[in-house]
XYZ file of C-alpha atoms in Angstrom:
693
model
C 168.697 151.225 93.281
C 170.986 149.526 90.842
C 172.276 146.135 92.422
C 171.156 143.182 90.681
C 170.496 141.215 94.052
C 167.422 143.250 94.562
C 166.323 144.162 91.097
C 166.203 140.380 89.824
C 164.310 139.654 92.985
C 161.532 142.098 91.954
C 162.004 140.491 88.379
C 161.778 137.039 89.196
C 158.773 137.655 91.780
C 156.899 139.788 88.853
C 157.417 136.517 86.523
C 155.648 134.249 89.144
C 153.085 136.458 89.466
C 151.088 135.038 86.317
C 151.257 132.095 87.860
C 149.652 132.797 90.995
C 147.010 134.382 88.901
C 146.062 130.791 87.266
C 142.733 129.186 87.895
C 142.122 126.385 90.040
C 140.788 124.186 87.008
C 143.346 121.916 85.356
C 144.009 123.375 81.561
C 144.030 126.589 83.151
C 147.298 125.971 84.991
C 149.482 125.216 81.645
C 151.967 127.696 81.136
C 151.814 130.281 78.411
C 154.770 129.844 76.163
C 157.530 132.192 76.728
C 158.050 134.274 73.408
C 160.197 137.410 73.130
C 160.848 139.914 69.994
C 163.680 139.169 67.358
C 165.324 142.091 69.006
C 164.875 141.451 72.965
C 166.167 137.898 72.101
C 169.856 139.706 70.435
C 169.771 142.089 73.634
C 170.712 141.409 77.098
C 166.602 141.820 77.892
C 165.847 138.117 77.309
C 169.072 136.275 78.864
C 168.099 138.274 82.024
C 164.314 137.000 81.873
C 165.389 133.739 81.223
C 167.750 133.888 84.206
C 165.070 135.532 86.675
C 162.475 133.004 85.583
C 165.164 130.238 86.528
C 166.033 131.944 89.772
C 161.787 132.063 90.413
C 161.533 128.365 89.986
C 164.250 127.439 92.449
C 162.955 126.793 95.929
C 165.604 128.170 97.607
C 168.751 130.317 97.652
C 169.766 131.612 94.286
C 171.142 135.116 93.503
C 171.531 136.816 90.281
C 174.155 139.783 90.107
C 174.972 141.806 86.894
C 178.327 142.606 85.728
C 177.072 146.565 85.080
C 176.698 147.008 88.751
C 179.986 146.244 89.634
C 181.561 149.143 88.067
C 180.587 151.346 90.592
C 182.942 149.927 93.121
C 186.634 148.592 92.636
C 186.113 144.628 91.540
C 188.934 142.582 90.651
C 188.220 138.810 92.051
C 185.122 136.864 92.546
C 185.451 137.744 96.301
C 184.384 141.343 95.367
C 181.297 140.417 93.333
C 180.052 138.188 96.058
C 180.166 140.982 98.427
C 176.192 141.205 99.073
C 175.548 137.277 98.402
C 174.517 135.842 101.520
C 175.609 132.484 102.678
C 179.122 133.119 100.720
C 182.407 133.534 102.651
C 184.926 134.914 100.949
C 188.763 135.905 102.055
C 190.323 138.032 99.535
C 193.342 140.543 99.501
C 195.573 138.827 100.342
C 196.940 137.070 97.139
C 196.256 139.178 94.272
C 192.742 138.161 92.794
C 192.885 134.385 94.025
C 189.993 134.232 96.168
C 188.960 131.613 98.752
C 185.484 130.887 98.818
C 183.142 128.642 101.409
C 179.635 128.160 100.475
C 176.910 127.113 103.090
C 180.439 125.790 105.010
C 182.323 123.976 101.899
C 186.145 123.683 102.161
C 186.618 124.521 105.596
C 189.784 123.305 105.912
C 193.861 124.059 105.229
C 193.615 123.458 101.547
C 192.459 126.698 100.468
C 194.528 126.215 97.286
C 191.990 123.056 95.993
C 189.160 125.433 96.415
C 186.292 122.713 95.894
C 182.960 122.669 97.019
C 181.721 124.976 94.211
C 181.339 124.499 90.673
C 182.319 127.239 88.383
C 180.676 127.514 84.906
C 181.075 129.711 81.773
C 177.654 129.668 79.992
C 176.895 126.507 81.503
C 180.209 124.790 80.465
C 182.369 123.827 83.079
C 185.551 125.812 84.286
C 186.072 123.700 87.535
C 188.214 120.744 86.719
C 186.353 117.211 86.099
C 187.129 115.977 89.834
C 185.856 119.134 91.788
C 189.027 121.664 92.124
C 188.952 125.177 91.050
C 193.015 125.233 91.986
C 193.521 127.364 88.891
C 190.381 129.158 87.940
C 191.100 132.777 87.629
C 187.930 134.246 86.884
C 187.503 137.804 86.034
C 183.909 138.715 87.238
C 184.016 142.056 85.047
C 184.151 139.734 81.995
C 180.870 138.247 82.642
C 177.480 139.773 81.553
C 175.997 138.212 84.835
C 176.226 135.644 87.469
C 173.985 133.208 88.630
C 174.841 132.248 92.050
C 173.174 128.915 93.351
C 173.913 127.815 96.939
C 173.959 124.164 97.937
C 171.619 121.855 96.378
C 169.771 124.494 94.552
C 172.473 123.937 91.934
C 170.759 120.637 90.635
C 169.608 122.894 88.012
C 172.843 122.854 86.582
C 173.473 119.153 87.619
C 176.114 120.030 89.932
C 177.193 117.499 92.505
C 179.153 119.992 94.982
C 178.120 120.712 98.613
C 178.271 124.530 98.209
C 176.480 124.850 94.685
C 177.269 126.501 91.572
C 178.238 129.513 90.104
C 177.345 130.129 86.560
C 178.906 133.213 84.510
C 177.092 134.275 81.388
C 179.503 136.206 78.899
C 178.613 139.169 77.138
C 178.048 139.373 73.289
C 178.140 142.289 70.645
C 174.191 142.095 70.710
C 173.907 143.112 74.230
C 176.911 145.036 75.097
C 178.466 148.443 74.213
C 182.213 149.138 73.148
C 183.738 149.945 76.273
C 186.908 151.385 77.891
C 187.010 150.579 81.617
C 190.295 151.949 83.863
C 190.952 151.941 87.467
C 193.733 152.083 89.896
C 194.657 153.033 93.502
C 196.273 151.628 96.463
C 199.007 148.992 96.622
C 200.030 149.808 93.423
C 196.722 148.757 91.784
C 196.361 149.211 88.197
C 193.506 147.709 85.668
C 192.910 148.251 82.277
C 190.383 146.941 79.691
C 188.519 147.514 76.267
C 186.131 145.954 74.728
C 184.739 145.876 71.187
C 183.024 144.371 68.589
C 180.195 144.595 66.403
C 177.227 143.137 64.569
C 176.929 142.134 60.809
C 173.625 140.906 59.911
C 173.855 137.273 61.228
C 177.406 136.767 62.314
C 178.676 139.176 65.601
C 181.656 139.352 67.735
C 183.087 140.717 70.707
C 186.937 141.123 72.345
C 188.029 141.990 75.670
C 191.596 142.972 76.263
C 192.582 143.216 79.741
C 195.807 144.358 81.789
C 196.143 144.001 85.449
C 199.297 144.908 87.643
C 199.038 144.812 91.702
C 202.540 145.525 93.796
C 200.255 144.160 96.925
C 200.164 145.676 100.415
C 202.279 142.783 101.897
C 206.014 141.858 101.235
C 206.283 139.351 98.077
C 202.888 140.189 96.493
C 203.263 141.423 93.107
C 201.138 140.346 90.494
C 200.813 140.743 86.781
C 197.997 139.238 84.679
C 197.011 139.967 81.118
C 193.933 138.209 79.529
C 191.823 138.160 76.262
C 188.055 137.163 76.493
C 186.533 136.714 72.618
C 183.201 135.354 71.289
C 181.721 135.161 67.916
C 178.086 134.247 66.802
C 176.286 133.232 64.023
C 172.446 133.212 63.576
C 172.150 130.203 61.670
C 168.341 131.107 61.333
C 165.489 132.152 63.447
C 165.714 129.273 65.794
C 169.254 127.909 65.474
C 172.367 130.176 67.179
C 175.790 128.951 67.463
C 178.482 130.590 69.529
C 182.452 130.132 69.647
C 184.307 131.258 72.928
C 188.049 131.688 73.292
C 189.742 133.149 76.599
C 193.723 133.430 77.522
C 194.791 134.447 80.991
C 198.592 134.477 82.057
C 198.893 135.312 85.383
C 202.117 135.512 87.315
C 201.500 135.779 91.029
C 204.138 136.404 94.194
C 202.947 134.455 97.109
C 203.298 136.013 100.642
C 202.461 132.977 102.984
C 200.503 132.557 106.194
C 202.155 133.509 109.474
C 201.903 132.471 113.002
C 200.432 134.985 115.413
C 203.523 136.209 116.566
C 204.543 136.967 113.362
C 201.585 138.932 112.738
C 201.826 140.698 115.768
C 205.207 141.883 114.742
C 204.095 142.750 111.443
C 200.654 141.724 109.740
C 202.103 143.040 106.279
C 205.199 141.213 106.314
C 205.714 137.794 103.956
C 206.472 134.450 105.482
C 210.054 134.619 106.130
C 210.422 131.699 103.942
C 208.483 132.907 101.417
C 210.826 135.641 99.868
C 214.221 133.683 99.983
C 212.156 130.389 98.360
C 210.318 132.789 95.859
C 206.932 131.104 96.143
C 205.042 131.833 93.010
C 201.922 130.796 91.404
C 202.125 131.448 87.767
C 199.069 129.933 85.536
C 199.194 130.324 81.669
C 195.639 128.806 80.474
C 193.813 128.998 77.229
C 190.016 127.796 76.928
C 188.036 127.293 74.032
C 184.431 126.152 73.954
C 181.500 126.037 71.475
C 177.787 126.277 72.234
C 174.681 125.660 70.308
C 171.006 126.562 70.926
C 167.675 125.467 69.201
C 164.498 127.069 69.983
C 162.747 123.982 68.841
C 159.406 125.364 69.251
C 157.622 127.997 71.599
C 157.553 125.552 74.398
C 160.797 123.511 73.954
C 164.458 124.538 73.723
C 167.588 122.417 73.274
C 171.421 123.381 74.009
C 174.625 121.674 73.440
C 178.157 122.621 74.336
C 181.910 121.270 74.673
C 184.500 123.349 76.164
C 188.327 122.515 76.536
C 190.725 123.945 78.510
C 194.742 123.917 79.239
C 196.473 125.192 82.103
C 200.262 125.170 82.885
C 201.206 125.900 86.792
C 204.575 126.982 87.601
C 204.135 126.733 91.568
C 207.544 126.941 93.928
C 205.372 126.739 97.296
C 207.742 125.026 99.766
C 211.530 125.161 100.855
C 213.706 126.538 98.486
C 215.885 128.706 100.626
C 218.003 126.212 102.727
C 218.700 122.556 102.310
C 216.147 120.005 102.905
C 212.559 119.113 101.385
C 211.332 121.719 98.700
C 208.639 121.501 96.474
C 207.766 123.064 92.868
C 204.602 121.756 91.115
C 205.397 122.003 87.500
C 202.214 120.614 85.298
C 199.627 120.589 82.727
C 195.924 120.380 83.687
C 193.812 119.537 80.557
C 189.954 119.437 80.765
C 187.144 118.600 78.512
C 183.532 119.148 79.440
C 180.427 118.670 77.621
C 176.984 119.995 78.628
C 173.587 118.976 76.998
C 170.186 120.797 78.821
C 166.620 120.044 76.960
C 164.185 122.478 78.320
C 160.193 121.187 77.552
C 156.768 123.140 78.919
C 154.117 120.769 78.731
C 150.765 121.704 79.936
C 151.431 122.904 83.653
C 154.720 120.910 83.694
C 158.215 122.773 83.133
C 160.346 119.764 82.457
C 164.556 120.349 82.322
C 166.521 117.269 81.447
C 170.475 117.980 81.529
C 174.005 116.066 81.131
C 177.137 117.246 82.363
C 180.223 115.687 81.678
C 183.884 115.910 82.281
C 187.435 114.556 81.965
C 190.329 116.069 83.501
C 194.388 115.265 83.101
C 197.370 116.344 85.283
C 200.581 115.365 83.839
C 203.851 116.991 85.128
C 206.213 116.716 88.458
C 206.786 117.753 91.803
C 210.301 119.350 91.645
C 213.058 120.260 94.157
C 214.060 124.110 93.587
C 216.428 126.867 94.824
C 214.649 130.131 95.088
C 212.073 129.586 92.455
C 214.329 127.777 90.275
C 213.240 124.143 89.026
C 215.763 121.257 90.179
C 215.524 117.537 89.825
C 212.170 115.586 89.652
C 211.083 113.758 92.818
C 207.666 112.717 91.957
C 206.206 111.787 87.967
C 202.725 112.772 88.288
C 200.082 110.945 85.974
C 196.416 112.171 87.699
C 193.088 111.162 85.655
C 189.596 112.152 86.473
C 186.064 112.196 84.570
C 182.929 112.691 86.209
C 179.177 112.183 84.637
C 176.401 114.029 85.839
C 172.955 113.149 84.660
C 169.827 115.324 86.010
C 166.071 115.435 85.533
C 163.680 118.299 87.340
C 159.663 118.960 86.783
C 158.651 122.360 88.028
C 154.794 121.529 88.327
C 152.483 124.089 88.921
C 149.746 121.616 90.263
C 147.413 124.291 91.832
C 146.340 127.763 92.408
C 149.566 129.630 93.794
C 151.268 126.418 94.328
C 154.809 124.796 92.445
C 156.303 121.725 93.200
C 159.828 121.110 92.262
C 160.981 117.543 91.857
C 163.884 115.596 90.426
C 166.940 113.782 90.595
C 170.631 113.574 89.901
C 172.628 110.300 89.172
C 176.538 111.115 89.470
C 179.320 108.821 88.344
C 183.216 109.088 88.137
C 186.451 108.279 88.671
C 189.508 109.524 90.442
C 193.071 108.128 89.500
C 196.112 109.257 91.338
C 199.514 107.966 89.818
C 202.403 109.458 91.396
C 205.879 107.470 91.108
C 209.052 108.286 93.204
C 211.969 109.047 90.930
C 214.665 108.201 93.298
C 213.105 104.682 94.855
C 210.724 104.244 91.847
C 207.573 103.382 94.240
C 204.354 103.863 93.179
C 201.432 105.152 94.674
C 197.940 104.721 92.864
C 194.951 105.231 94.665
C 191.953 104.973 92.526
C 188.337 104.572 93.079
C 185.051 105.037 91.302
C 182.261 106.986 92.905
C 178.403 106.681 92.234
C 174.979 108.059 93.529
C 171.261 108.837 93.144
C 170.498 112.615 94.598
C 166.692 113.163 95.004
C 165.539 116.651 95.778
C 161.651 117.745 95.934
C 160.626 121.175 97.234
C 157.845 123.760 96.855
C 157.159 127.105 96.086
C 153.649 128.775 97.558
C 153.001 132.409 96.092
C 151.742 134.240 98.836
C 151.487 137.703 96.851
C 151.960 138.952 93.595
C 155.280 139.536 94.843
C 155.982 137.237 97.850
C 156.790 133.567 98.159
C 157.562 131.049 100.423
C 159.315 127.759 99.615
C 160.674 124.561 101.135
C 163.008 121.589 99.831
C 164.650 118.516 101.027
C 167.367 117.881 98.896
C 170.631 114.766 99.257
C 173.896 116.465 98.921
C 177.200 114.383 97.324
C 180.811 115.586 96.560
C 183.283 112.945 95.553
C 187.044 113.862 96.548
C 189.207 115.599 94.368
C 192.801 114.395 93.103
C 194.907 116.947 95.354
C 192.711 115.368 98.345
C 193.495 111.586 97.134
C 197.158 113.019 96.819
C 196.910 114.082 100.281
C 195.220 111.136 102.049
C 196.220 110.940 105.726
C 196.349 107.205 105.010
C 199.360 107.904 102.830
C 198.503 104.524 101.041
C 196.555 103.194 97.877
C 193.489 103.791 99.976
C 191.115 106.116 98.889
C 188.699 108.338 100.157
C 184.899 108.310 100.812
C 182.582 110.591 98.789
C 180.979 113.625 101.408
C 177.032 113.059 101.323
C 174.433 114.283 103.330
C 170.748 115.365 103.732
C 169.798 119.054 103.724
C 166.643 120.643 104.692
C 165.764 124.418 103.659
C 163.096 126.900 104.061
C 162.516 130.459 103.277
C 160.553 133.367 101.946
C 161.472 136.267 99.315
C 159.545 139.224 98.251
C 158.976 142.502 98.103
C 156.192 145.578 99.148
C 155.562 148.785 98.804
C 156.035 151.616 101.409
C 153.952 154.181 100.670
C 153.409 155.487 97.082
C 157.063 155.995 95.998
C 159.088 153.854 98.223
C 159.295 149.980 98.670
C 161.760 147.353 100.620
C 162.727 143.848 99.580
C 163.720 140.820 101.471
C 165.314 136.972 100.894
C 165.698 134.839 103.551
C 167.128 130.598 103.769
C 167.207 128.722 106.578
C 168.400 125.386 106.071
C 170.193 122.240 108.153
C 172.379 119.479 106.892
C 173.418 116.442 108.509
C 176.852 114.945 106.493
C 178.811 111.790 106.425
C 182.253 111.537 105.686
C 183.252 115.333 104.875
C 186.493 115.436 103.908
C 188.837 117.713 105.977
C 192.491 118.649 105.481
C 194.840 119.908 108.035
C 198.336 121.043 108.289
C 201.069 117.841 108.035
C 203.570 118.791 111.085
C 206.252 116.535 109.331
C 206.413 118.492 106.126
C 205.384 122.464 106.410
C 203.382 123.456 103.425
C 201.730 120.158 103.014
C 198.270 118.685 103.940
C 196.754 115.662 105.051
C 193.233 114.465 104.107
C 190.694 112.704 105.909
C 186.831 111.555 106.143
C 185.287 112.594 108.992
C 182.243 110.588 110.391
C 179.498 113.110 111.301
C 179.348 116.782 110.789
C 176.397 119.322 110.828
C 176.253 122.473 108.665
C 173.611 124.908 109.638
C 172.612 128.614 108.483
C 171.092 131.453 108.101
C 170.961 133.717 104.815
C 169.428 136.562 104.564
C 169.328 140.194 102.292
C 167.431 143.022 102.928
C 166.961 146.176 100.627
C 164.935 148.922 100.646
C 164.807 151.927 98.338
C 163.096 155.503 100.036
C 162.031 158.601 97.853
C 163.088 161.815 99.209
C 161.256 163.993 97.369
C 161.671 165.562 93.786
C 164.843 165.114 91.447
C 164.831 161.087 91.694
C 166.414 161.672 95.221
C 166.374 158.161 97.256
C 168.224 156.873 100.103
C 168.787 153.164 99.318
C 170.037 150.893 102.103
C 171.342 147.359 101.557
C 172.317 144.438 104.430
C 173.583 140.938 103.568
C 173.775 138.963 106.887
C 174.892 135.422 106.898
C 174.795 133.256 110.281
C 177.041 130.078 110.451
C 176.630 126.634 112.588
C 179.250 124.602 111.351
C 179.912 121.737 114.078
C 181.295 118.234 114.414
C 178.549 115.819 115.213
C 180.391 113.479 118.561
C 183.281 112.968 116.833
C 185.830 110.827 118.880
C 188.514 113.518 118.626
C 186.495 116.965 118.590
C 183.354 116.171 120.323
C 180.729 118.794 119.020
C 183.662 121.488 118.298
C 183.016 123.848 115.573
C 184.508 123.976 112.537
C 187.272 126.466 111.711
C 187.425 129.185 109.069
C 184.015 130.410 108.863
C 182.893 132.973 111.339
C 179.643 132.317 113.302
C 178.155 135.346 111.686
C 178.946 138.356 109.159
C 177.212 141.241 107.998
C 177.820 143.438 104.865
C 176.370 146.378 103.798
C 175.846 149.715 102.821
C 173.375 153.049 102.692
C 173.443 154.970 99.303
C 171.970 158.202 98.231
C 171.253 158.498 94.849
C 170.329 161.709 92.974
C 168.194 161.197 89.811
C 171.448 162.920 87.750
C 173.300 159.955 88.387
C 175.114 160.913 91.592
C 175.366 158.399 94.358
C 177.373 158.161 97.668
C 177.299 156.752 101.024
C 179.037 154.608 103.490
C 179.778 150.365 103.407
C 180.372 148.720 106.331
C 181.533 144.559 107.349
C 181.106 143.260 110.776
C 182.801 139.827 111.263
C 182.229 137.580 114.246
C 185.368 135.293 115.800
C 186.100 132.097 114.475
C 188.290 129.434 115.067
C 191.524 128.099 113.360
C 191.793 124.683 114.466
C 189.523 121.796 114.976
C 190.261 121.657 118.621
C 189.018 125.018 118.877
C 192.186 126.562 120.652
C 193.020 129.224 118.308
C 190.142 131.779 118.417
C 190.342 134.165 115.308
C 189.242 137.664 116.379
C 186.449 139.643 114.559
C 186.436 142.967 112.968
C 184.518 145.868 112.362
C 185.366 147.540 108.703
C 183.861 151.043 107.542
C 184.099 152.235 103.777
C 182.824 155.038 101.743
C 181.799 154.857 97.810
C 180.854 157.697 95.509
C 180.416 158.439 92.069
C 178.288 159.596 89.093
C 176.611 157.019 86.778
C 175.566 157.885 83.019
C 174.051 155.888 80.542
C 177.456 156.407 78.152
C 179.994 156.793 81.164
C 180.923 156.520 84.757
C 183.094 157.447 87.317
C 183.574 156.082 90.829
C 185.530 156.518 93.958
C 186.069 153.982 96.874
C 187.450 154.184 99.858
C 188.079 150.736 102.050
C 189.100 150.154 105.778
C 188.753 153.457 106.485
C 190.012 153.051 109.878
C 192.807 151.159 108.999
C 191.954 148.331 110.994
C 194.341 145.516 111.442
C 192.333 141.942 110.449
C 192.589 138.340 109.500
C 191.360 137.408 106.120
C 192.255 133.920 105.800
C 193.237 130.930 107.595
C 195.374 128.170 107.404
C 193.721 125.250 109.490
C 195.563 123.159 111.790
C 194.343 119.939 114.023
C 195.631 121.854 117.258
C 197.126 125.465 117.738
C 198.940 123.864 120.740
C 200.289 121.690 118.783
C 200.845 122.820 115.334
C 200.576 126.531 115.101
C 197.494 128.144 112.945
C 198.440 129.956 109.693
C 196.861 133.508 109.271
C 196.966 136.489 106.680
C 196.275 139.794 106.992
C 193.274 141.651 105.137
C 193.438 144.931 103.366
C 194.511 148.156 105.168
C 193.408 151.249 104.633
C 192.942 151.733 100.547
C 191.466 154.178 98.572
C 190.415 153.152 94.160
C 189.072 154.716 91.440
C 187.531 154.023 88.431
C 186.213 155.370 85.124
C 184.070 153.831 82.249
C 183.394 155.128 78.675
C 181.092 153.387 76.399
C 181.389 154.296 72.638
């Protein structure tokens, strides 16, 4: 089985095995220095080993995904990449490659465009803005070599102060990636092409990927055109110091079909919202990003990394009105984000120490305009918003006894948020601003039951300050600010692998968590201004859940034939806690449970084939729990051939042509303000081919 959610688990447990063999005497508990050969350092294996080691030393839910496994199926979005990662609810297929993501109950409100709750990083440097929003972040998962998904408080390894955790994308380099051509296409006018080329010359290397995607969509007004360039070049200054420069450019133009009422959905689930075509609602983003990262191998037991990044995004976004006289909204602004990261690792006896610092500054300048059919009109509101955020974190992974590892640490967070909106007509200014500070401790333990199985547990504090968008949408509509979200979460779990006979094996990963939150920020549609939202703090909520990933590989005899099932299961219990208005109601958007799986037949010659399936439970669309969104079941099929230098796949999705809801725009009460819903992808077929050269 090639899927990394399984193979990385086996690798990380294998890395823990030497720890379990440590003698009880204190001096025997010292960690052996991690050394790799020069060739390994230049390849992908050293990076993979380090990521697996990081995963193994985390007492909670962390998943490693390899991009090479994604070329067996159609992948255009982060949601496609996260398909088999438990605990991650995603909504894709309705707006091009944009994806709604909720991790452990983050972002369960109307503001799908904000995308807060998860910190996105590339090579340890931020893509998420300093205030925590991912509004304009189009990350191409095929542009990464690996992705590490640390859910919830387990993202302390990256210093992330978010409810949902962090995703760190690791870029490929010419030292670990072949030159490659990748072509894919299929239903709904989907065409994607990319070429990757690079080389190594002594101590220098360079890699460039050029990508183009076009998409007509399965709904009205859903066309997308995207072009991207991803490049990096490295200099091995000496045996212990490497410097790498990164450049990214993305030009993404996207039509927005919008949400539908239930009546509109029942009439035609694939139509555009009646306002979106005459209003010409768009989300056009042009962005470029540069970054630099230097790594020093100070000794066999210590390592220092320092990085900087700068990103500029221009957003042109007609989103409300524009088809008739009345209120209309077109957002035209530039968002710039500067970020820096410092990480120092030190192995000291039986202690594995980590110290880190993240700092980011974001500025949003531009305005809110009226518009007619997507053509910008008069300036209504002048916008000049600012945010900064500093995260300092320290952690010790202490192998204090035979089979036992104590993981403890803390994070200090301090940041500012300032919204400066001036209405041009009246000259009135709205200027909410505040400072946010917190100390967030964490303690956990890992017990190695056997060489390839372990138990873990942790208790951690959660903390996330509001975004600038949430402060702009504050229901109070004054200069008062929102409080930060915070709470305490406890988590227990197990992960491992075990043989089944001589040539078969199975593996598992299970996490159970329970979090009590205060001042969770939730947003709902504003009934007085369609397309806008209101944000407010909710006094008490509960986020609890079970995340499980189970896989196996069964030998069928000769020729390397195997049957490899994989099952990702998530159970959610997200509720208000004795709320004065909503009592103990369920929070909307995330279903009570969802299951995603596949059963693949694989032959030693590289051929594979098998069904895929999704089972999704009902969910609510409003806080009052008056809108029930039906669950659904989907059936798919994948087949193809994988060889060392080429690969071809064919994938069918939703073969029964089920009509279902993928995204929900939340309201406070369906009976007062109808919930908006968007259809998921109908029956679709995709094919792709990869050539290495």
